[in-house]
XYZ file of C-alpha atoms in Angstrom:
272
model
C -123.049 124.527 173.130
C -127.081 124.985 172.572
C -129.799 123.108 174.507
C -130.248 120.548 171.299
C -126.572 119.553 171.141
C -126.346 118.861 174.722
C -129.611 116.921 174.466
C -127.981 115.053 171.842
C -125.069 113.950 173.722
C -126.370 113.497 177.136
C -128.748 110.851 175.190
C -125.863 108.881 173.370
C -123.856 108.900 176.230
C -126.777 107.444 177.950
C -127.299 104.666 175.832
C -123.824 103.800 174.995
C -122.927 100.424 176.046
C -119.232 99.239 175.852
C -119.000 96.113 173.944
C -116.948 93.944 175.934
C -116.998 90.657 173.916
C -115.004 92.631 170.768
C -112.490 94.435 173.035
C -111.503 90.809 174.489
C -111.831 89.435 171.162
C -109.220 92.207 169.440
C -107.215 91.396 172.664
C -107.406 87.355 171.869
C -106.273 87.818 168.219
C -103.293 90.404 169.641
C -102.314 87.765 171.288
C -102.824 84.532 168.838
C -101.180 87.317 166.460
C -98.221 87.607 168.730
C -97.859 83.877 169.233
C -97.274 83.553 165.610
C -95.383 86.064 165.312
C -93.017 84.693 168.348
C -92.729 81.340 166.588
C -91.873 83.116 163.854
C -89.157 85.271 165.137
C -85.821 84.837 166.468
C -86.553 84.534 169.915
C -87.865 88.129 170.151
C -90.445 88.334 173.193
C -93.894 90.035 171.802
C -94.582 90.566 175.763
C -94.225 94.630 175.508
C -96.608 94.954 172.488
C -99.382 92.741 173.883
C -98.746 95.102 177.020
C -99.440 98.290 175.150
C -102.606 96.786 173.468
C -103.683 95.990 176.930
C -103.214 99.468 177.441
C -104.528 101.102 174.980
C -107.848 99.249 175.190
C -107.905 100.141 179.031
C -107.330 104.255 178.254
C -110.269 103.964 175.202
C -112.354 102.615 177.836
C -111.443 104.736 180.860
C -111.522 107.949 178.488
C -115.024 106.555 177.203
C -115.970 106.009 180.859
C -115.140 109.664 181.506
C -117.116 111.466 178.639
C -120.326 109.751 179.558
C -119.750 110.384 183.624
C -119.100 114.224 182.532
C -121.759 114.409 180.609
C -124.465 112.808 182.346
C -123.322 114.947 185.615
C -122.802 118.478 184.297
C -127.166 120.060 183.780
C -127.391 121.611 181.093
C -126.745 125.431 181.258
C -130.492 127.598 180.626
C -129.227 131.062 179.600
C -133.383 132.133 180.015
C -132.989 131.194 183.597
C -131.126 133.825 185.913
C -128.938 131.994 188.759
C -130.601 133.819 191.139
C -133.891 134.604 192.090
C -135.092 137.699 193.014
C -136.202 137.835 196.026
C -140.311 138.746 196.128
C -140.698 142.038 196.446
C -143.531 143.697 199.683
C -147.052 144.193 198.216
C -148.072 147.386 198.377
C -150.941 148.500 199.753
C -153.913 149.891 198.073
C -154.414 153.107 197.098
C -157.554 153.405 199.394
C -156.269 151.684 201.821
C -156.216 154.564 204.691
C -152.535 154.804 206.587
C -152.252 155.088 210.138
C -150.948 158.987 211.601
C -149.815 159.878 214.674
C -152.665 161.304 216.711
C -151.725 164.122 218.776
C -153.904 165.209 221.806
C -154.011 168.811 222.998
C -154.709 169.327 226.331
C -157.304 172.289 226.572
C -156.605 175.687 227.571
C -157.837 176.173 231.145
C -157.187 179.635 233.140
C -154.723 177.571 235.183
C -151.138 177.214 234.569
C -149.930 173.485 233.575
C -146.754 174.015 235.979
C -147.455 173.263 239.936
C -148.540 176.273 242.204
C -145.601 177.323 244.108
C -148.037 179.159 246.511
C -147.962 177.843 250.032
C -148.983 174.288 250.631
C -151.662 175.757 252.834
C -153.001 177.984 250.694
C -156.579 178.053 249.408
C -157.942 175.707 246.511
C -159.585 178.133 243.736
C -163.696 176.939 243.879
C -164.808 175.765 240.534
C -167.704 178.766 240.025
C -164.353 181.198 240.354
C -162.336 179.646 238.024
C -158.667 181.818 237.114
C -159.317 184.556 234.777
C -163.114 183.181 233.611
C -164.659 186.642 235.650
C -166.069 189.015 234.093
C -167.850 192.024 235.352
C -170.821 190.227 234.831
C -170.486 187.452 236.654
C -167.870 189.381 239.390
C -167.322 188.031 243.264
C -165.777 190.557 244.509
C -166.509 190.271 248.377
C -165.851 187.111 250.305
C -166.001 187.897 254.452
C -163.259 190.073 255.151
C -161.531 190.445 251.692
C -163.276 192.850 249.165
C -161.505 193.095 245.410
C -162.159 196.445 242.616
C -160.475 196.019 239.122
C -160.305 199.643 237.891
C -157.821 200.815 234.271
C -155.462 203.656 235.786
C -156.396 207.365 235.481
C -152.904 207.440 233.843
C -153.456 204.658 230.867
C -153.499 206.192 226.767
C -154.119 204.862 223.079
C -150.745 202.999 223.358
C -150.015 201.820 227.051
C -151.929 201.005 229.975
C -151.968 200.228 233.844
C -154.980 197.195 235.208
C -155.459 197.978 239.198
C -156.655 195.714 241.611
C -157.342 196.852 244.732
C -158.336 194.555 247.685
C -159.358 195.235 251.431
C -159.031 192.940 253.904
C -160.408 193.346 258.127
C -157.915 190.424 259.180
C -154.482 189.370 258.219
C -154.080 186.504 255.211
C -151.505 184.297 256.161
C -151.360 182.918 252.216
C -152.292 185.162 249.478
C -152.439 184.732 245.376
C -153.239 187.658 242.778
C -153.782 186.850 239.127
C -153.803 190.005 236.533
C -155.350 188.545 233.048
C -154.733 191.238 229.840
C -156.020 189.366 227.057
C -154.015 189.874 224.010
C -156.152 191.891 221.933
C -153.228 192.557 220.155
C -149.620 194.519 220.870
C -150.366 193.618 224.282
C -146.907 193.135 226.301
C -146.097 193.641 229.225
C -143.798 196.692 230.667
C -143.512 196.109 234.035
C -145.350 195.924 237.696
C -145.831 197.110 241.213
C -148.068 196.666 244.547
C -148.052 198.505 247.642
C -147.203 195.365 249.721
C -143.177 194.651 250.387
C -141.349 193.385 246.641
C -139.746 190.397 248.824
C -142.815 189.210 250.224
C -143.999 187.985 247.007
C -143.406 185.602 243.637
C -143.669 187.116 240.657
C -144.193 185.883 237.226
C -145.266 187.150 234.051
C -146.374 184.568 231.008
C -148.191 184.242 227.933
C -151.244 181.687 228.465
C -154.149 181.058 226.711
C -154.074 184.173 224.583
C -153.529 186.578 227.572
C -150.960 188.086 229.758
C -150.844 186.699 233.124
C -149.332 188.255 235.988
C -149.058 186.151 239.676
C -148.374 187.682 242.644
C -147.663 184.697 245.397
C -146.942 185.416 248.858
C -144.139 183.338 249.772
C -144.427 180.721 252.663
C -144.007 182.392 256.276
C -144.999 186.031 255.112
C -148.035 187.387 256.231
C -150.083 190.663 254.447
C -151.738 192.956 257.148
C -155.367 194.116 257.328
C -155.980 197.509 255.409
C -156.355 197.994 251.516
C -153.138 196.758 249.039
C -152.927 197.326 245.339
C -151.529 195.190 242.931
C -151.196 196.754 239.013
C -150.091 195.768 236.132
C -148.471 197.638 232.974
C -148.521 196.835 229.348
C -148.460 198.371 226.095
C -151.366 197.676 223.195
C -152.384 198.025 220.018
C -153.635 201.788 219.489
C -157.043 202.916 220.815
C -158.564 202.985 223.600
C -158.147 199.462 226.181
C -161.381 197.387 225.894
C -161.253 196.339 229.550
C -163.991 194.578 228.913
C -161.956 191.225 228.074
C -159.730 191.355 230.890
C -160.336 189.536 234.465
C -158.502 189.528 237.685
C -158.651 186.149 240.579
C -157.281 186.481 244.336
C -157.394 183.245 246.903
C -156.018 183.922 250.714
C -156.610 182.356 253.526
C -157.126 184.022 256.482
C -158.540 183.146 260.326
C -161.862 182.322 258.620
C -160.220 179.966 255.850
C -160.008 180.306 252.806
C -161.250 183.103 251.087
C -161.868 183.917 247.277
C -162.711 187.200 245.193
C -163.072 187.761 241.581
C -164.086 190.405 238.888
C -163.228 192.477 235.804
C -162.385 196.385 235.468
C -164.032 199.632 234.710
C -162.731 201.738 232.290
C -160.214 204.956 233.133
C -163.024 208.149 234.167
């Protein structure tokens, strides 16, 4: 059924108006009919047909009554109209519109490790104008009171390995006592092992990759003390070939002794 047709009938059934005067009128001449009739006949009662004609006019207008109610009630069906709406769908944004990123914040490489000291709690704070593995033999502390400090390459070093020295010298005992080896990574650079002249058990040691060096740390553990005299503490590593430019490595010790605390730092002299 089209949108015209439907139109159509919605509008007739609209203005269709059941004539009441002719369907009591038919009903009246029925029943003047069935009078007659009943005079006429032998005593047969007409009762049952003027009950059907009652009837029948009741159904036309009932069925009548129905059509227009259905009509007027059902809308019209739109087949251009889709029963649902789609939903609207999220602008998008512009194509200069910039789009926020993650910022990520790198905290800057300082001489200093980023995990806590596990030196003793008493032990010496290193003083800014010494900081870890910033000497050079340029700018070298190597004497502080009683603790002196020499960064030399070993005599036995060659074009593919190499052993860093420090060697300190202390008049009074250090009751707390930190040594930091820096070998920058110049490349090949790893390291192959360690020693000092002090007891192994007295001491920490660690060996990690920070800020583009290798970093060995020597920590005298709580309760030990190191003796006056001189103490070495070396380091071993192999590199890429040619001779080691000591230049770009650095060494840091902080102790505390019966003065306080003490600090010494420097650089080392090549292998003679």
């Amino acid at each position: 059924m089209n949108e015209e047709l439907t139109g159509r009938l919605r509008a007739a059934a609209e203005a269709h108006q059941p004539d009441r005067a002719r369907i009591l009128a038919r009903v009246e001449r029925g029943m003047s009919g069935a009078a007659v009739r009943h005079r006429e006949s032998s005593g047969a009662r007409p009762w049952p047909r003027i009950a059907l004609a009652s009837l029948a006019a009741a159904g036309t207008l009932a069925v009548g009554g129905f059509a227009v109610a259905a009509i007027v009630q059902s809308p019209p069906v739109r087949p251009d109209v889709p029963a649902t709406p789609a939903a609207p769908s999220a602008p998008s944004a512009p194509s200069g519109t910039p789009r926020p990123t993650p910022s990520t914040t790198s905290a800057p490489a300082t001489g200093r490790p980023t995990t806590p000291d596990r030196s003793s709690p008493t032990g010496p704070s290193p003083s800014a104008s010494g900081a870890t593995g910033s000497a050079r033999p340029g700018n070298a502390h190597v004497q502080d009171g009683p603790l002196s400090s020499a960064g030399s390459l070993g005599t036995n070093s060659n074009s593919f390995w190499a052993q860093s020295n420090i060697t300190l010298k202390s008049t009074q005992p250090l009751t707390a006592l930190t040594v930091e080896l820096r070998i920058t990574q110049t490349g090949g650079v790893q390291s192959t092992g360690s020693w000092r002249t002090l007891p192994a058990e007295d001491f920490t040691l660690t060996v990690q990759n920070e800020g583009g060096a290798v970093v060995y740390r020597w920590i005298l553990k709580p309760g030990r003390t190191v003796p006056a005299g001189q103490h070495v503490f070396a380091g071993q590593y192999n590199h890429a070939a040619g001779a080691r430019e000591v230049e770009h490595d650095g060494y840091r010790v902080d102790a505390d002794g019966p003065r306080g605390a003490l600090s010494v730092w420097g650089g080392f002299t090549p292998a003679r």
